[in-house]
Amino acid sequence: MINIAIIGYGFRGKVLSTHLLNMNENVRISAIVDNRKEEIRNELAESANEICFYDTVDELLNREKPDGIIISTRCSSHTLIAIKVLEKRIPFILEKPVSTNLQDLLALKSAYERSGTEVAIPFSLRLNTLGQAAKEIAESGKLGTIEHVQAINNVSYGSVYYQHWYRDEKETGGLFLQKATHDFDMIQYILKQKPTWISAAKSKQIFKGNKPAGLKCEACEEQATCPESAVLHRRRGEAVHGEMCCFAEDTGNEDSGSAIIQYESGMHASYSQNFFARNKAATRMFRFLGYKGTMEFDYYTNRIQVYMHHTNRIETYEIPFGNDTHGGGDIAVCQSLLDTITKGLPSQTPMEQGMQSALLCLKANKSAETRTFQEIKWTD
């Protein structure tokens, strides 16, 4: 049997562990660490009888040695837990962001380099069907050497970052770490260049206000008219991303941000993200420009278009969506962990890439807060 332990059995823990169970009949969930033990036992019903429940990570690691681990706790705890697992040299999936501050990131880097353990980061943009196809086209030489990148992420479900626990900046580390970490990784995946400098700006123009701290939509006098009202969305049968007021005085996180990244060759990438765009304004679009051609793709359409610069030809690729909510990316990261456990293969999304992306995001935050260019190096 392949014994998998889950540290943090929330939404992501459930998703990833379910994929593992479906992918290999020899996988079993042997242990869970979560402070909602009784609730999870009831949810899992009879299958919970085969699972050991622990109150702490230390208790789990001292009593068992699973074949693999999923770390899917809240963001601010990722580093501390990962360091403990690295010391046991057990391969694991670590949810992003790998760290929410530079001090944690440096500690994680040191522990990882001492351990030599394989870690898989769920970077779904590079792992899913569209990301893999884009990589193949970029490496074909069709575009020439890529000399410029433009990327935009307009998040149509952005209210989750103001109505759910994500609203706490101490947990998220800000929205570069929550969303741009994927996009920065995708750019890195295609370019294969070292980033050297970053300049960034961020704004909070919409999701701010003077509503009381802790206010929930159901207690608000504007519950029937506010465009972000959970009560209103539920009444319409629409998705609800949280219950808290987006316009309360305790709402954290910026609601838009942009960055310019320079790379070792001298070329640069521009990136912008927004969290109040809705419906058809949603996009997660990348443009990679070489002298020969431009490749454009969007994760909302799963279509790639290649515009040849010196002919009138436009090539269009319709890429099938993968079989999970992240276009196949979640299944791919689970397969990577299984391949490490059963075959000794290296991770498809190694810790180095997770740390590099987190470093870029942290430097973007610092650039925006200090209004300075930030060098991409492992120091303050």
Tab-separated table of C-alpha atoms in Angstrom:
chain	number	residue	atom	x	y	z
A	1	MET	CA	0.000	0.000	0.000
A	2	ILE	CA	0.970	3.626	-0.551
A	3	ASN	CA	0.230	5.483	2.665
A	4	ILE	CA	-0.577	9.190	2.292
A	5	ALA	CA	-0.927	11.616	5.195
A	6	ILE	CA	-2.843	14.881	4.856
A	7	ILE	CA	-1.924	17.938	6.898
A	8	GLY	CA	-4.899	20.260	6.584
A	9	TYR	CA	-8.009	18.503	5.285
A	10	GLY	CA	-9.750	21.542	3.839
A	11	PHE	CA	-10.871	22.074	0.250
A	12	ARG	CA	-7.447	21.546	-1.331
A	13	GLY	CA	-6.596	18.615	0.893
A	14	LYS	CA	-9.794	16.894	-0.166
A	15	VAL	CA	-9.262	17.620	-3.863
A	16	LEU	CA	-5.686	16.332	-4.019
A	17	SER	CA	-6.251	13.277	-1.825
A	18	THR	CA	-9.334	12.299	-3.861
A	19	HIS	CA	-7.284	12.427	-7.058
A	20	LEU	CA	-4.593	10.228	-5.500
A	21	LEU	CA	-7.178	7.668	-4.398
A	22	ASN	CA	-8.746	7.592	-7.865
A	23	MET	CA	-5.424	7.355	-9.686
A	24	ASN	CA	-3.964	4.347	-7.912
A	25	GLU	CA	-5.908	1.588	-6.178
A	26	ASN	CA	-2.985	0.990	-3.812
A	27	VAL	CA	-3.212	4.484	-2.314
A	28	ARG	CA	-4.853	4.892	1.064
A	29	ILE	CA	-5.193	7.850	3.393
A	30	SER	CA	-3.447	6.669	6.537
A	31	ALA	CA	-3.415	9.842	8.655
A	32	ILE	CA	-4.928	13.303	8.894
A	33	VAL	CA	-3.846	16.309	10.947
A	34	ASP	CA	-6.666	18.820	11.345
A	35	ASN	CA	-8.354	20.587	14.234
A	36	ARG	CA	-11.769	19.516	12.891
A	37	LYS	CA	-11.289	15.831	13.647
A	38	GLU	CA	-14.852	14.940	14.597
A	39	GLU	CA	-16.337	16.860	11.701
A	40	ILE	CA	-14.009	15.084	9.250
A	41	ARG	CA	-14.723	11.678	10.809
A	42	ASN	CA	-18.428	12.228	10.242
A	43	GLU	CA	-17.815	13.416	6.694
A	44	LEU	CA	-15.677	10.397	5.777
A	45	ALA	CA	-18.072	7.963	7.487
A	46	GLU	CA	-16.828	4.341	7.441
A	47	SER	CA	-13.554	5.126	5.652
A	48	ALA	CA	-12.514	7.198	8.674
A	49	ASN	CA	-12.077	3.965	10.633
A	50	GLU	CA	-8.868	3.256	8.697
A	51	ILE	CA	-7.393	6.711	9.297
A	52	CYS	CA	-5.351	7.843	12.283
A	53	PHE	CA	-6.235	11.381	13.343
A	54	TYR	CA	-3.638	13.593	15.020
A	55	ASP	CA	-3.795	16.950	16.732
A	56	THR	CA	-0.339	18.114	15.657
A	57	VAL	CA	2.184	17.640	12.881
A	58	ASP	CA	4.820	16.623	15.448
A	59	GLU	CA	2.576	13.866	16.742
A	60	LEU	CA	2.065	12.504	13.235
A	61	LEU	CA	5.735	12.597	12.278
A	62	ASN	CA	6.858	11.025	15.552
A	63	ARG	CA	4.440	8.106	15.298
A	64	GLU	CA	4.293	7.342	11.584
A	65	LYS	CA	6.310	7.495	8.394
A	66	PRO	CA	3.897	7.724	5.484
A	67	ASP	CA	5.112	7.281	1.910
A	68	GLY	CA	3.952	10.764	0.980
A	69	ILE	CA	2.301	13.819	2.504
A	70	ILE	CA	-0.019	16.585	1.322
A	71	ILE	CA	0.459	19.947	3.059
A	72	SER	CA	-2.658	22.031	2.440
A	73	THR	CA	-3.011	24.197	5.524
A	74	ARG	CA	-3.441	27.970	5.575
A	75	CYS	CA	-0.669	29.806	3.783
A	76	SER	CA	1.206	31.295	6.732
A	77	SER	CA	1.887	27.814	8.173
A	78	HIS	CA	3.270	26.224	4.985
A	79	THR	CA	6.937	26.883	5.728
A	80	LEU	CA	7.040	25.648	9.322
A	81	ILE	CA	5.253	22.410	8.437
A	82	ALA	CA	7.341	21.863	5.296
A	83	ILE	CA	10.571	22.205	7.270
A	84	LYS	CA	9.408	19.518	9.715
A	85	VAL	CA	8.535	17.158	6.869
A	86	LEU	CA	11.821	17.876	5.070
A	87	GLU	CA	13.677	16.784	8.201
A	88	LYS	CA	11.950	13.388	7.911
A	89	ARG	CA	12.854	13.128	4.201
A	90	ILE	CA	9.335	12.188	3.130
A	91	PRO	CA	8.262	13.365	-0.369
A	92	PHE	CA	5.295	15.708	-0.319
A	93	ILE	CA	3.011	18.106	-2.131
A	94	LEU	CA	3.280	21.638	-0.751
A	95	GLU	CA	0.521	24.075	-1.579
A	96	LYS	CA	1.584	27.491	-2.783
A	97	PRO	CA	2.745	29.984	-1.701
A	98	VAL	CA	5.596	28.050	-0.126
A	99	SER	CA	6.268	31.011	2.205
A	100	THR	CA	4.559	34.302	3.009
A	101	ASN	CA	7.617	36.284	4.134
A	102	LEU	CA	11.309	36.390	3.289
A	103	GLN	CA	12.498	35.117	6.665
A	104	ASP	CA	10.400	31.961	6.276
A	105	LEU	CA	11.522	31.561	2.677
A	106	LEU	CA	15.208	31.687	3.619
A	107	ALA	CA	14.615	29.116	6.371
A	108	LEU	CA	12.776	26.868	3.900
A	109	LYS	CA	15.575	27.183	1.341
A	110	SER	CA	18.148	26.108	3.930
A	111	ALA	CA	16.078	23.143	5.118
A	112	TYR	CA	15.364	21.998	1.571
A	113	GLU	CA	19.009	22.128	0.537
A	114	ARG	CA	19.974	20.062	3.595
A	115	SER	CA	17.247	17.510	3.012
A	116	GLY	CA	17.386	16.746	-0.696
A	117	THR	CA	13.735	15.598	-0.552
A	118	GLU	CA	11.500	15.748	-3.607
A	119	VAL	CA	8.678	18.278	-3.264
A	120	ALA	CA	5.849	18.914	-5.757
A	121	ILE	CA	4.298	22.387	-5.941
A	122	PRO	CA	0.782	22.539	-7.519
A	123	PHE	CA	1.688	25.001	-10.267
A	124	SER	CA	-1.348	24.143	-12.351
A	125	LEU	CA	-0.684	26.622	-15.173
A	126	ARG	CA	2.454	24.831	-16.296
A	127	LEU	CA	1.165	21.331	-15.542
A	128	ASN	CA	-2.189	21.438	-17.305
A	129	THR	CA	-2.934	20.687	-20.954
A	130	LEU	CA	-2.701	24.303	-22.135
A	131	GLY	CA	0.572	25.001	-20.341
A	132	GLN	CA	2.167	21.869	-21.752
A	133	ALA	CA	1.065	22.731	-25.297
A	134	ALA	CA	2.356	26.305	-24.976
A	135	LYS	CA	5.709	24.990	-23.767
A	136	GLU	CA	5.932	22.678	-26.771
A	137	ILE	CA	5.236	25.514	-29.220
A	138	ALA	CA	7.722	27.859	-27.540
A	139	GLU	CA	10.451	25.217	-27.724
A	140	SER	CA	9.750	24.416	-31.380
A	141	GLY	CA	11.568	27.564	-32.476
A	142	LYS	CA	8.470	28.802	-34.301
A	143	LEU	CA	8.542	32.128	-32.428
A	144	GLY	CA	12.277	32.619	-32.469
A	145	THR	CA	13.949	33.601	-29.216
A	146	ILE	CA	11.344	35.071	-26.882
A	147	GLU	CA	12.228	38.694	-26.214
A	148	HIS	CA	9.110	40.091	-24.526
A	149	VAL	CA	6.199	38.808	-22.422
A	150	GLN	CA	2.829	40.382	-21.648
A	151	ALA	CA	0.457	38.762	-19.160
A	152	ILE	CA	-2.904	39.726	-17.634
A	153	ASN	CA	-4.944	38.009	-14.936
A	154	ASN	CA	-8.435	39.448	-14.357
A	155	VAL	CA	-9.910	37.283	-11.601
A	156	SER	CA	-13.688	37.033	-11.946
A	157	TYR	CA	-14.083	35.274	-8.581
A	158	GLY	CA	-11.912	37.839	-6.795
A	159	SER	CA	-14.393	38.376	-3.956
A	160	VAL	CA	-13.035	35.207	-2.315
A	161	TYR	CA	-10.022	37.311	-1.287
A	162	TYR	CA	-12.243	39.720	0.648
A	163	GLN	CA	-15.130	37.546	1.890
A	164	HIS	CA	-13.294	34.400	3.005
A	165	TRP	CA	-10.341	33.803	5.365
A	166	TYR	CA	-8.111	34.945	2.502
A	167	ARG	CA	-9.084	38.521	3.464
A	168	ASP	CA	-6.442	38.338	6.233
A	169	GLU	CA	-3.164	39.655	4.778
A	170	LYS	CA	-1.251	37.972	7.596
A	171	GLU	CA	-2.415	34.651	6.165
A	172	THR	CA	-2.096	35.381	2.451
A	173	GLY	CA	1.008	37.569	2.333
A	174	GLY	CA	-0.829	39.669	-0.271
A	175	LEU	CA	-2.219	38.815	-3.676
A	176	PHE	CA	1.031	38.620	-5.597
A	177	LEU	CA	1.714	35.509	-3.487
A	178	GLN	CA	-1.818	34.206	-3.965
A	179	LYS	CA	-2.248	34.590	-7.729
A	180	ALA	CA	0.843	35.996	-9.431
A	181	THR	CA	2.911	33.132	-8.022
A	182	HIS	CA	1.301	30.896	-10.688
A	183	ASP	CA	1.722	33.416	-13.479
A	184	PHE	CA	5.322	34.229	-12.615
A	185	ASP	CA	6.053	30.498	-12.602
A	186	MET	CA	4.449	30.059	-16.020
A	187	ILE	CA	6.565	32.844	-17.485
A	188	GLN	CA	9.644	31.294	-15.899
A	189	TYR	CA	8.685	27.857	-17.246
A	190	ILE	CA	8.582	29.118	-20.828
A	191	LEU	CA	11.543	31.510	-20.671
A	192	LYS	CA	14.019	29.419	-18.661
A	193	GLN	CA	15.848	32.626	-17.747
A	194	LYS	CA	16.987	34.010	-14.423
A	195	PRO	CA	14.971	37.049	-13.247
A	196	THR	CA	17.213	39.874	-12.073
A	197	TRP	CA	15.060	42.909	-11.170
A	198	ILE	CA	11.411	43.668	-10.449
A	199	SER	CA	9.360	46.832	-10.118
A	200	ALA	CA	5.755	46.705	-8.954
A	201	ALA	CA	2.727	48.733	-7.876
A	202	LYS	CA	-0.498	47.717	-6.180
A	203	SER	CA	-3.753	49.515	-5.368
A	204	LYS	CA	-6.770	49.115	-3.120
A	205	GLN	CA	-9.493	51.183	-4.760
A	206	ILE	CA	-12.662	49.114	-4.503
A	207	PHE	CA	-12.677	46.662	-1.602
A	208	LYS	CA	-12.333	49.122	1.229
A	209	GLY	CA	-14.820	51.029	3.336
A	210	ASN	CA	-16.136	51.846	6.779
A	211	LYS	CA	-18.533	48.976	7.404
A	212	PRO	CA	-17.980	47.410	10.857
A	213	ALA	CA	-15.217	44.841	11.266
A	214	GLY	CA	-16.502	41.293	11.174
A	215	LEU	CA	-19.746	42.226	9.408
A	216	LYS	CA	-21.414	39.385	7.488
A	217	CYS	CA	-23.614	39.897	4.442
A	218	GLU	CA	-26.651	38.404	6.179
A	219	ALA	CA	-26.451	41.126	8.864
A	220	CYS	CA	-25.967	44.021	6.439
A	221	GLU	CA	-28.784	46.399	5.498
A	222	GLU	CA	-27.518	46.341	1.875
A	223	GLN	CA	-27.679	42.554	1.534
A	224	ALA	CA	-30.336	42.718	-1.201
A	225	THR	CA	-28.591	45.364	-3.337
A	226	CYS	CA	-24.803	45.042	-2.875
A	227	PRO	CA	-23.225	43.431	-5.978
A	228	GLU	CA	-20.922	41.377	-3.711
A	229	SER	CA	-23.665	40.218	-1.329
A	230	ALA	CA	-23.500	36.501	-0.527
A	231	VAL	CA	-27.223	36.656	0.264
A	232	LEU	CA	-28.007	38.113	-3.166
A	233	HIS	CA	-25.790	35.631	-5.043
A	234	ARG	CA	-27.300	32.698	-3.162
A	235	ARG	CA	-30.803	33.912	-3.966
A	236	ARG	CA	-29.892	34.019	-7.653
A	237	GLY	CA	-28.384	30.536	-7.548
A	238	GLU	CA	-24.892	31.925	-8.226
A	239	ALA	CA	-21.567	30.902	-6.715
A	240	VAL	CA	-20.882	32.227	-3.221
A	241	HIS	CA	-17.228	32.793	-2.303
A	242	GLY	CA	-17.654	33.861	1.309
A	243	GLU	CA	-19.960	35.492	3.821
A	244	MET	CA	-17.979	38.513	5.024
A	245	CYS	CA	-18.485	42.120	3.950
A	246	CYS	CA	-16.032	43.207	1.225
A	247	PHE	CA	-16.358	46.818	2.298
A	248	ALA	CA	-15.632	46.455	6.021
A	249	GLU	CA	-12.770	48.198	7.776
A	250	ASP	CA	-11.027	44.865	8.458
A	251	THR	CA	-10.871	43.783	4.803
A	252	GLY	CA	-7.256	43.225	3.717
A	253	ASN	CA	-5.471	42.690	0.391
A	254	GLU	CA	-4.963	45.023	-2.557
A	255	ASP	CA	-7.486	44.717	-5.401
A	256	SER	CA	-5.111	45.236	-8.326
A	257	GLY	CA	-1.389	44.963	-8.895
A	258	SER	CA	1.186	45.143	-11.682
A	259	ALA	CA	4.836	44.211	-12.085
A	260	ILE	CA	7.666	44.511	-14.580
A	261	ILE	CA	10.318	41.805	-14.380
A	262	GLN	CA	13.702	42.037	-16.074
A	263	TYR	CA	15.673	38.905	-16.952
A	264	GLU	CA	19.342	38.117	-17.323
A	265	SER	CA	19.331	38.578	-21.112
A	266	GLY	CA	17.973	42.117	-20.718
A	267	MET	CA	14.437	41.292	-21.913
A	268	HIS	CA	11.460	41.977	-19.668
A	269	ALA	CA	7.929	40.814	-18.882
A	270	SER	CA	4.944	42.917	-17.868
A	271	TYR	CA	2.174	41.490	-15.683
A	272	SER	CA	-1.061	42.896	-14.283
A	273	GLN	CA	-3.752	41.346	-12.077
A	274	ASN	CA	-7.174	42.592	-11.046
A	275	PHE	CA	-9.745	41.306	-8.544
A	276	PHE	CA	-12.902	43.290	-9.284
A	277	ALA	CA	-13.339	42.425	-12.980
A	278	ARG	CA	-16.366	40.147	-13.443
A	279	ASN	CA	-18.054	37.841	-15.946
A	280	LYS	CA	-16.737	38.174	-19.521
A	281	ALA	CA	-13.986	40.553	-18.391
A	282	ALA	CA	-12.247	37.533	-16.877
A	283	THR	CA	-8.995	36.538	-18.556
A	284	ARG	CA	-5.730	34.801	-17.776
A	285	MET	CA	-3.855	35.664	-20.908
A	286	PHE	CA	-0.194	35.373	-21.871
A	287	ARG	CA	1.648	36.722	-24.884
A	288	PHE	CA	5.158	35.515	-25.659
A	289	LEU	CA	6.792	37.544	-28.423
A	290	GLY	CA	9.782	36.517	-30.484
A	291	TYR	CA	11.104	38.077	-33.673
A	292	LYS	CA	9.488	35.374	-35.809
A	293	GLY	CA	6.100	35.239	-34.140
A	294	THR	CA	3.824	35.849	-31.159
A	295	MET	CA	2.104	33.133	-29.148
A	296	GLU	CA	-1.070	34.124	-27.288
A	297	PHE	CA	-3.175	31.921	-25.041
A	298	ASP	CA	-5.892	32.281	-22.422
A	299	TYR	CA	-6.747	29.792	-19.681
A	300	TYR	CA	-10.435	30.728	-19.885
A	301	THR	CA	-10.704	29.629	-23.531
A	302	ASN	CA	-7.912	26.989	-23.642
A	303	ARG	CA	-6.992	28.252	-27.080
A	304	ILE	CA	-3.524	29.086	-28.396
A	305	GLN	CA	-2.976	31.398	-31.345
A	306	VAL	CA	0.372	31.876	-33.033
A	307	TYR	CA	0.740	34.994	-35.172
A	308	MET	CA	3.605	34.694	-37.644
A	309	HIS	CA	5.346	38.025	-38.067
A	310	HIS	CA	6.691	37.668	-41.606
A	311	THR	CA	3.751	35.957	-43.280
A	312	ASN	CA	-0.021	36.442	-42.982
A	313	ARG	CA	-0.432	33.056	-41.318
A	314	ILE	CA	-2.239	32.632	-37.998
A	315	GLU	CA	-2.175	29.203	-36.381
A	316	THR	CA	-4.915	28.273	-33.922
A	317	TYR	CA	-4.742	25.376	-31.481
A	318	GLU	CA	-7.848	24.233	-29.613
A	319	ILE	CA	-6.576	22.443	-26.509
A	320	PRO	CA	-8.929	20.035	-24.687
A	321	PHE	CA	-9.520	20.949	-21.059
A	322	GLY	CA	-7.993	18.576	-18.537
A	323	ASN	CA	-10.045	16.369	-16.245
A	324	ASP	CA	-10.032	18.509	-13.115
A	325	THR	CA	-10.867	22.035	-12.024
A	326	HIS	CA	-7.330	23.211	-12.833
A	327	GLY	CA	-7.232	21.955	-16.402
A	328	GLY	CA	-5.473	18.733	-15.453
A	329	GLY	CA	-2.886	20.450	-13.260
A	330	ASP	CA	-4.039	18.856	-10.003
A	331	ILE	CA	-3.950	15.368	-11.470
A	332	ALA	CA	-0.486	16.064	-12.866
A	333	VAL	CA	0.954	17.167	-9.498
A	334	CYS	CA	-0.544	14.076	-7.852
A	335	GLN	CA	1.000	11.896	-10.533
A	336	SER	CA	4.322	13.572	-9.901
A	337	LEU	CA	4.156	12.633	-6.210
A	338	LEU	CA	3.190	9.052	-7.060
A	339	ASP	CA	6.070	8.813	-9.557
A	340	THR	CA	8.483	9.994	-6.873
A	341	ILE	CA	7.150	7.450	-4.369
A	342	THR	CA	6.946	4.455	-6.713
A	343	LYS	CA	9.697	5.143	-9.251
A	344	GLY	CA	12.055	7.589	-7.562
A	345	LEU	CA	11.463	10.197	-10.265
A	346	PRO	CA	12.113	13.904	-9.628
A	347	SER	CA	9.241	16.333	-9.165
A	348	GLN	CA	7.747	18.002	-12.240
A	349	THR	CA	7.361	21.204	-10.208
A	350	PRO	CA	10.289	21.138	-7.786
A	351	MET	CA	10.731	23.205	-4.654
A	352	GLU	CA	13.316	25.380	-6.402
A	353	GLN	CA	10.583	26.712	-8.694
A	354	GLY	CA	8.192	27.288	-5.803
A	355	MET	CA	10.843	29.240	-3.914
A	356	GLN	CA	11.849	31.260	-6.989
A	357	SER	CA	8.245	32.275	-7.612
A	358	ALA	CA	7.694	33.170	-3.949
A	359	LEU	CA	10.862	35.280	-3.981
A	360	LEU	CA	9.615	37.196	-7.025
A	361	CYS	CA	6.268	37.827	-5.307
A	362	LEU	CA	7.886	38.982	-2.069
A	363	LYS	CA	10.183	41.325	-3.971
A	364	ALA	CA	7.153	42.635	-5.907
A	365	ASN	CA	5.436	43.369	-2.606
A	366	LYS	CA	8.488	45.169	-1.290
A	367	SER	CA	8.865	47.143	-4.512
A	368	ALA	CA	5.240	48.286	-4.344
A	369	GLU	CA	5.489	49.231	-0.680
A	370	THR	CA	8.806	51.085	-0.960
A	371	ARG	CA	8.428	52.409	-4.532
A	372	THR	CA	11.819	51.019	-5.473
A	373	PHE	CA	13.282	48.571	-7.962
A	374	GLN	CA	14.150	45.320	-6.200
A	375	GLU	CA	17.009	43.042	-7.146
A	376	ILE	CA	16.042	39.357	-7.231
A	377	LYS	CA	18.494	37.916	-4.754
A	378	TRP	CA	18.270	35.842	-1.579
A	379	THR	CA	18.725	38.750	0.797
A	380	ASP	CA	16.733	41.738	1.984
